[in-house]
Amino acid sequence: MQTIYLDNAATTAIDPEVIDAMLPYLREHYGNPSSIYSLGRKTRLAIEESRKKVASLLSVKPSEIFFTSGGTESSNLCLQKAIQDLQVTEVITSPLEHPATLNTLKILTEKEGIPITYVGHHPDGSIDLEKVLTKLETTPERALFSLMYANNEIATVHPIPFLGKLCREKNILFHSDMVQAVCHIPVNLKDCNVQFASISGHKFHGPKGVGVAYIDENVKISPFILGGGQERNMRGGTENVAGIVGLAKAMEIAIKNMEKDIRHIQDLKRYCKESIKTHFPDVQFNGDASANGLPTILNFSFPENENTTLLQMKLDMMGICISGGSACSSGALGNSHVIRYIRPENNVPLRVSFSRFNTKDDVDELIGALQKCLNERIPANG
Ligand code: PLP
């Protein structure tokens, strides 16, 4: 059976060119980057070259790039260090953030006894900008605001550069989870005016287990992982050299081809949306299904009935990989905190997420499989 992979917001297939870039660091260049002999110097150089490449692609300085194990660790690092080291007195975030942000902030604010405010969203998933502005205007200095660039379930894109400018004027610390935005839509990190950002390699055809924490050079925080002082003392532990090289290569490919890839992916999203609307008139789209939303993600719901029961599992049996929520809650179909917030009534949500490797044939396969599931006749007595 052919596999149709339409879950690229969960993870992406690693690009063969990225594998080629990584292989020498898995085979012959295995030296510890902290060793002073040439085998070690070679891997140290690879890390620093990757750091320079990533920094230049994001329009920031190499000294502001810290390699981590992924998006979750980056958010833990940034939020934990901001709250613990920077005298934060209040936290503002959104209820639709990724669990890496929500759970970290919940535990930290409880532990430190700091108030936390969740700013609201409109039913289409966009942030309630008026409420955010009022909140930011009336917030005391040394607040921390955390808002994702683009939502991983419903494709809404938030005005991060605009909010970043405001936060800087108000001296409010700003963290943005950019995991679904960087390498998918144009992001100039410097223009965002954030102090902290989280990025993950496996979301843009890089390897798993490697990410980036961006930390503004003016922010002074203590080490996150204590050990041998790697990553300029921020994160002890021998570096994931091949992973770092792979992340930098994947970012380079993604940013070089971004315009072309966005056009292709946007076309797929439009085609998928129109096909679904044509074949399933009772569908409801969640979040931003328009051209303004994240091109990679399309989220929609069907009414709950006998045919939509276990829909994700039935699609899996037909070779279709598709999500009912975020990667962390896959399997928990319909149990996504994001969908529950914007569509409280009973429904069966599905998230299709595209990459440059998808084609219209993949969408046709999905539609065919959905037709089989949804138009199935249920015997009168069950
Ligand atoms: N933030 C967002 C918006 C995500 O979509 C994800 C992954 O699903 C993460 C954070 C976590 O990233 P990682 O899997 O690299 O830990």
Coordinates of C-alpha atoms and ligand atoms in Angstrom, one line a residue:
M1 CA 0.0 0.0 0.0
Q2 CA 1.2 3.5 -0.9
T3 CA 1.8 5.9 1.9
I4 CA 0.4 9.4 1.4
Y5 CA 2.2 11.7 3.9
L6 CA 0.1 14.8 4.8
D7 CA 1.3 15.4 8.3
N8 CA 4.2 17.8 7.8
A9 CA 3.4 20.0 10.7
A10 CA 4.1 17.0 12.9
T11 CA 7.4 16.3 11.2
T12 CA 8.9 16.3 7.7
A13 CA 10.8 13.8 5.6
I14 CA 14.5 14.6 5.8
D15 CA 15.8 16.1 2.5
P16 CA 18.3 13.7 0.8
E17 CA 20.7 16.7 0.3
V18 CA 20.6 17.2 4.1
I19 CA 21.5 13.6 4.7
D20 CA 24.4 14.0 2.3
A21 CA 25.6 17.0 4.3
M22 CA 25.3 15.1 7.6
L23 CA 26.9 11.8 6.6
P24 CA 30.6 12.8 6.8
Y25 CA 29.9 13.9 10.5
L26 CA 28.4 10.4 11.2
R27 CA 31.1 8.5 9.4
E28 CA 34.6 10.0 9.3
H29 CA 34.4 13.3 11.2
Y30 CA 33.4 11.9 14.6
G31 CA 35.8 13.9 16.8
N32 CA 34.5 15.6 19.9
P33 CA 34.2 19.3 19.1
S34 CA 35.9 20.1 22.5
S35 CA 39.0 18.1 21.6
I36 CA 42.0 20.2 20.5
Y37 CA 43.4 17.8 17.9
S38 CA 42.4 18.1 14.3
L39 CA 39.6 15.5 14.4
G40 CA 37.9 17.6 17.1
R41 CA 38.8 20.9 15.4
K42 CA 37.1 19.7 12.2
T43 CA 33.7 19.2 14.1
R44 CA 34.1 22.5 16.0
L45 CA 34.5 24.3 12.7
A46 CA 31.4 22.5 11.3
I47 CA 29.4 23.7 14.3
E48 CA 30.6 27.3 14.0
E49 CA 30.1 27.4 10.3
S50 CA 26.6 26.2 10.8
R51 CA 26.0 28.8 13.5
K52 CA 27.2 31.5 11.1
K53 CA 25.0 30.2 8.3
V54 CA 21.8 30.0 10.5
A55 CA 22.5 33.5 11.9
S56 CA 22.9 35.0 8.4
L57 CA 19.8 33.3 7.1
L58 CA 17.8 34.7 10.1
S59 CA 19.5 38.2 9.9
V60 CA 20.9 38.0 13.4
K61 CA 24.4 37.5 15.0
P62 CA 26.1 34.1 15.4
S63 CA 26.5 34.9 19.1
E64 CA 22.6 35.0 19.4
I65 CA 22.2 31.4 18.1
F66 CA 22.2 28.5 20.5
F67 CA 21.8 24.9 19.3
T68 CA 19.4 22.8 21.3
S69 CA 17.6 19.5 21.0
G70 CA 14.5 21.0 19.4
G71 CA 11.6 23.4 19.7
T72 CA 10.5 22.1 23.1
E73 CA 13.9 22.5 24.7
S74 CA 14.3 26.0 23.1
S75 CA 11.0 27.2 24.6
N76 CA 11.9 25.6 28.0
L77 CA 15.3 27.4 27.9
C78 CA 14.0 30.8 26.9
L79 CA 10.9 30.9 29.2
Q80 CA 12.7 29.3 32.2
K81 CA 15.7 31.6 32.0
A82 CA 13.6 34.7 31.4
I83 CA 11.4 34.1 34.4
Q84 CA 14.2 33.0 36.7
D85 CA 16.9 35.4 35.8
L86 CA 15.2 38.6 34.5
Q87 CA 13.0 39.5 37.4
V88 CA 9.8 38.9 35.5
T89 CA 6.7 40.0 37.5
E90 CA 3.9 39.0 35.2
V91 CA 3.5 36.6 32.3
I92 CA 1.1 37.1 29.3
T93 CA 0.5 34.4 26.8
S94 CA -2.3 32.8 24.7
P95 CA -4.4 29.7 25.5
L96 CA -3.7 28.4 22.0
E97 CA 0.1 28.0 22.4
H98 CA 1.9 24.7 21.9
P99 CA 2.2 22.6 25.1
A100 CA 5.9 23.3 25.2
T101 CA 5.0 26.9 26.1
L102 CA 1.7 26.3 28.0
N103 CA 3.1 23.7 30.4
T104 CA 6.4 25.4 30.9
L105 CA 4.7 28.7 31.8
K106 CA 2.0 27.1 34.0
I107 CA 4.6 25.3 36.1
L108 CA 7.0 28.2 36.3
T109 CA 4.4 30.9 37.2
E110 CA 2.9 28.6 39.9
K111 CA 6.4 27.9 41.3
E112 CA 7.5 31.5 41.3
G113 CA 4.1 32.9 42.4
I114 CA 3.8 35.1 39.3
P115 CA 0.4 36.1 37.8
I116 CA -0.3 34.8 34.3
T117 CA -2.8 36.2 31.8
Y118 CA -4.2 34.4 28.8
V119 CA -5.2 36.8 26.0
G120 CA -8.2 35.7 24.0
H121 CA -8.7 34.8 20.4
H122 CA -11.6 35.4 17.9
P123 CA -13.6 32.4 16.7
D124 CA -11.4 32.2 13.6
G125 CA -8.4 31.7 15.8
S126 CA -6.9 35.1 15.2
I127 CA -5.6 36.9 18.3
D128 CA -7.8 39.5 19.9
L129 CA -5.5 42.3 19.1
E130 CA -7.5 45.0 20.9
K131 CA -7.3 43.0 24.2
V132 CA -3.6 42.3 23.6
L133 CA -2.9 46.0 23.1
T134 CA -4.9 47.0 26.2
K135 CA -3.0 44.4 28.2
L136 CA 0.4 45.4 27.0
E137 CA -0.4 49.1 27.6
T138 CA -1.4 48.5 31.2
T139 CA 1.3 45.9 32.0
P140 CA 4.1 46.9 34.4
E141 CA 7.7 46.7 33.1
R142 CA 9.4 43.3 33.4
A143 CA 6.5 41.4 32.1
L144 CA 7.1 38.5 29.7
F145 CA 4.9 38.0 26.7
S146 CA 5.0 34.7 24.8
L147 CA 3.1 34.3 21.5
M148 CA 3.7 31.9 18.7
Y149 CA 4.4 33.2 15.2
A150 CA 2.0 30.7 13.5
N151 CA -0.3 28.2 15.1
N152 CA 0.6 24.6 14.4
E153 CA -3.0 23.4 14.3
I154 CA -5.1 26.1 12.6
A155 CA -2.6 28.0 10.5
T156 CA -3.2 31.5 12.0
V157 CA -0.3 33.8 11.7
H158 CA 0.2 36.5 14.4
P159 CA 1.6 40.0 13.8
I160 CA 4.8 39.3 15.6
P161 CA 7.0 42.2 14.2
F162 CA 4.2 44.7 15.1
L163 CA 3.8 43.3 18.7
G164 CA 7.6 43.0 19.0
K165 CA 8.0 46.7 18.4
L166 CA 5.4 47.5 21.0
C167 CA 6.9 45.2 23.5
R168 CA 10.3 46.8 23.0
E169 CA 8.9 50.3 23.5
K170 CA 7.2 49.1 26.7
N171 CA 10.3 47.2 27.9
I172 CA 8.3 43.9 27.9
L173 CA 10.3 40.8 27.3
F174 CA 9.0 38.9 24.2
H175 CA 9.4 35.2 23.3
S176 CA 8.0 33.7 20.1
D177 CA 7.6 30.1 19.3
M178 CA 8.5 30.2 15.6
V179 CA 8.6 26.5 15.0
Q180 CA 6.0 26.5 12.3
A181 CA 7.0 29.8 10.7
V182 CA 10.7 29.8 10.2
C183 CA 11.5 28.2 6.8
H184 CA 7.8 28.2 5.9
I185 CA 7.1 31.9 5.5
P186 CA 9.5 34.8 5.3
V187 CA 10.8 35.7 8.8
N188 CA 13.4 38.3 9.6
L189 CA 14.3 37.7 13.2
K190 CA 15.9 41.1 13.7
D191 CA 12.7 42.9 12.5
C192 CA 10.6 40.8 15.0
N193 CA 12.1 42.6 18.0
V194 CA 11.9 39.5 20.1
Q195 CA 14.4 38.7 22.9
F196 CA 13.8 35.0 22.5
A197 CA 12.6 32.6 19.7
S198 CA 12.3 28.8 19.4
I199 CA 13.0 26.9 16.1
S200 CA 13.0 23.2 15.3
G201 CA 15.0 21.4 12.5
H202 CA 12.6 18.5 11.8
K203 CA 9.8 20.9 10.7
F204 CA 11.7 21.9 7.6
H205 CA 13.2 18.7 6.3
G206 CA 16.1 18.7 8.7
P207 CA 16.9 16.0 11.3
K208 CA 14.9 15.4 14.5
G209 CA 16.5 16.2 17.9
V210 CA 18.0 19.5 16.9
G211 CA 16.7 23.1 17.2
V212 CA 17.7 26.7 17.8
A213 CA 17.1 29.1 20.7
Y214 CA 17.6 32.6 19.6
I215 CA 18.6 34.9 22.4
D216 CA 19.1 38.6 21.9
E217 CA 22.7 39.5 22.6
N218 CA 21.6 42.2 25.2
V219 CA 19.9 39.6 27.3
K220 CA 22.1 38.2 30.1
I221 CA 21.0 34.8 31.5
S222 CA 22.7 32.0 33.4
P223 CA 23.4 28.5 31.9
F224 CA 20.4 26.3 31.2
I225 CA 22.2 22.9 31.3
L226 CA 25.1 22.7 33.6
G227 CA 28.1 20.7 32.3
G228 CA 31.2 21.2 30.2
G229 CA 30.3 24.7 29.2
Q230 CA 29.3 24.0 25.6
E231 CA 27.2 26.4 23.6
R232 CA 29.0 29.3 25.2
N233 CA 28.2 28.0 28.6
M234 CA 24.4 27.9 28.0
R235 CA 23.9 24.2 27.4
G236 CA 26.5 21.7 28.6
G237 CA 26.9 18.4 26.8
T238 CA 28.7 17.2 23.7
E239 CA 27.1 18.8 20.7
N240 CA 24.9 16.9 18.1
V241 CA 27.3 17.8 15.3
A242 CA 25.6 16.0 12.4
G243 CA 22.2 17.3 13.6
I244 CA 23.5 20.9 13.7
V245 CA 25.1 20.6 10.2
G246 CA 21.8 19.1 9.0
L247 CA 19.7 21.8 10.5
A248 CA 21.8 24.5 8.9
K249 CA 21.7 22.8 5.5
A250 CA 17.9 22.3 5.7
M251 CA 17.4 26.0 6.6
E252 CA 19.7 27.0 3.7
I253 CA 17.7 24.9 1.2
A254 CA 14.3 26.1 2.6
I255 CA 15.1 29.8 2.5
K256 CA 16.8 29.6 -0.9
N257 CA 13.7 28.0 -2.4
M258 CA 11.1 29.7 -0.3
E259 CA 9.3 31.7 -2.9
K260 CA 8.8 28.8 -5.2
D261 CA 7.9 26.4 -2.4
I262 CA 5.3 28.7 -0.9
R263 CA 3.7 29.1 -4.3
H264 CA 3.5 25.3 -4.7
I265 CA 2.3 24.7 -1.2
Q266 CA -0.3 27.5 -1.3
D267 CA -1.6 26.0 -4.5
L268 CA -2.0 22.6 -2.8
K269 CA -3.8 24.2 0.1
R270 CA -6.2 26.0 -2.2
Y271 CA -6.8 22.9 -4.2
C272 CA -7.4 20.8 -1.1
K273 CA -9.8 23.3 0.4
E274 CA -11.8 23.5 -2.8
S275 CA -11.9 19.8 -3.3
I276 CA -13.1 19.2 0.3
K277 CA -15.8 21.9 -0.1
T278 CA -17.0 20.3 -3.3
H279 CA -17.2 16.8 -2.0
F280 CA -18.2 17.3 1.6
P281 CA -20.7 20.2 1.9
D282 CA -21.0 19.8 5.6
V283 CA -17.3 20.5 6.3
Q284 CA -16.3 23.5 8.4
F285 CA -12.8 25.0 8.1
N286 CA -11.0 25.8 11.3
G287 CA -8.6 28.8 11.8
D288 CA -7.1 30.5 8.8
A289 CA -7.9 28.5 5.6
S290 CA -7.3 31.6 3.5
A291 CA -4.2 32.7 1.6
N292 CA -3.2 34.8 4.6
G293 CA -2.8 31.8 6.8
L294 CA 0.2 29.5 7.1
P295 CA 0.3 27.9 3.6
T296 CA 1.4 24.5 5.0
I297 CA -1.7 23.8 7.2
L298 CA -5.4 23.3 6.5
N299 CA -7.7 22.3 9.4
F300 CA -11.3 21.3 9.0
S301 CA -14.1 19.5 10.9
F302 CA -16.8 17.1 10.1
P303 CA -19.9 16.6 12.2
E304 CA -19.7 13.7 14.6
N305 CA -21.6 10.6 13.3
E306 CA -21.1 6.9 12.6
N307 CA -19.0 7.6 9.6
T308 CA -16.6 10.0 11.2
T309 CA -16.0 7.7 14.2
L310 CA -12.3 6.7 14.2
L311 CA -11.8 8.6 11.0
Q312 CA -8.1 9.2 11.5
M313 CA -7.6 5.4 12.0
K314 CA -9.6 4.5 9.0
L315 CA -7.6 6.9 6.9
D316 CA -4.4 5.3 8.3
M317 CA -5.6 1.9 7.2
M318 CA -5.8 3.4 3.7
G319 CA -2.2 4.6 3.9
I320 CA -3.1 8.3 4.6
C321 CA -1.0 9.9 7.3
I322 CA -3.0 12.9 8.7
S323 CA -3.4 14.4 12.1
G324 CA -6.4 15.1 14.3
G325 CA -4.5 17.7 16.3
S326 CA -0.9 18.5 17.0
A327 CA 1.9 15.9 17.0
C328 CA 1.9 15.7 20.7
S329 CA -1.8 14.9 20.8
S330 CA -2.0 12.7 17.8
G331 CA -4.3 9.8 18.6
A332 CA -6.3 12.1 20.8
L333 CA -8.6 12.9 18.0
G334 CA -10.9 15.8 18.7
N335 CA -9.2 16.4 22.0
S336 CA -7.1 19.4 20.9
H337 CA -7.1 22.4 23.2
V338 CA -7.0 24.6 20.2
I339 CA -10.1 23.1 18.4
R340 CA -12.0 22.9 21.7
Y341 CA -11.4 26.7 22.2
I342 CA -12.5 27.8 18.7
R343 CA -15.2 25.2 18.1
P344 CA -16.6 24.0 21.4
E345 CA -19.5 22.0 19.8
N346 CA -18.9 18.3 19.0
N347 CA -16.9 17.8 15.8
V348 CA -14.3 15.6 14.2
P349 CA -11.3 17.8 13.3
L350 CA -8.6 16.8 10.8
R351 CA -5.3 18.7 10.1
V352 CA -3.7 18.3 6.7
S353 CA -0.2 19.7 6.4
F354 CA 1.8 20.0 3.3
S355 CA 5.5 20.2 2.3
R356 CA 7.3 20.8 -1.0
F357 CA 7.3 17.1 -1.5
N358 CA 3.5 16.8 -1.8
T359 CA 1.6 16.9 -5.0
K360 CA -2.1 17.3 -6.2
D361 CA -2.2 13.5 -6.5
D362 CA -1.7 13.2 -2.8
V363 CA -4.7 15.5 -2.3
D364 CA -6.8 13.4 -4.7
E365 CA -5.8 10.3 -2.8
L366 CA -7.0 11.9 0.4
I367 CA -10.3 13.0 -1.1
G368 CA -10.8 9.5 -2.4
A369 CA -10.1 8.0 1.0
L370 CA -12.4 10.5 2.7
Q371 CA -15.2 9.7 0.2
K372 CA -14.9 6.0 1.1
C373 CA -15.1 6.7 4.8
L374 CA -17.7 9.4 4.8
N375 CA -20.1 8.1 2.2
E376 CA -20.1 4.6 3.7
R377 CA -23.6 3.2 4.2
I378 CA -24.2 2.2 7.7
P379 CA -26.6 -0.8 8.0
A380 CA -30.0 0.2 9.5
N381 CA -29.4 -1.8 12.8
G382 CA -25.8 -0.6 13.2
Ligands
PLP1 N1 6.1 24.5 18.9 C1 5.3 24.2 17.9 C2 4.5 25.3 17.3 C3 5.3 22.9 17.3 O1 4.5 22.7 16.3 C4 6.2 22.0 17.9 C5 6.1 20.6 17.3 O2 5.1 20.0 17.1 C6 7.0 22.3 18.9 C7 6.9 23.6 19.4 C8 8.0 21.3 19.5 O3 9.1 21.1 18.7 P1 10.0 19.8 18.9 O4 9.2 18.7 18.3 O5 11.2 20.1 18.0 O6 10.3 19.7 20.3

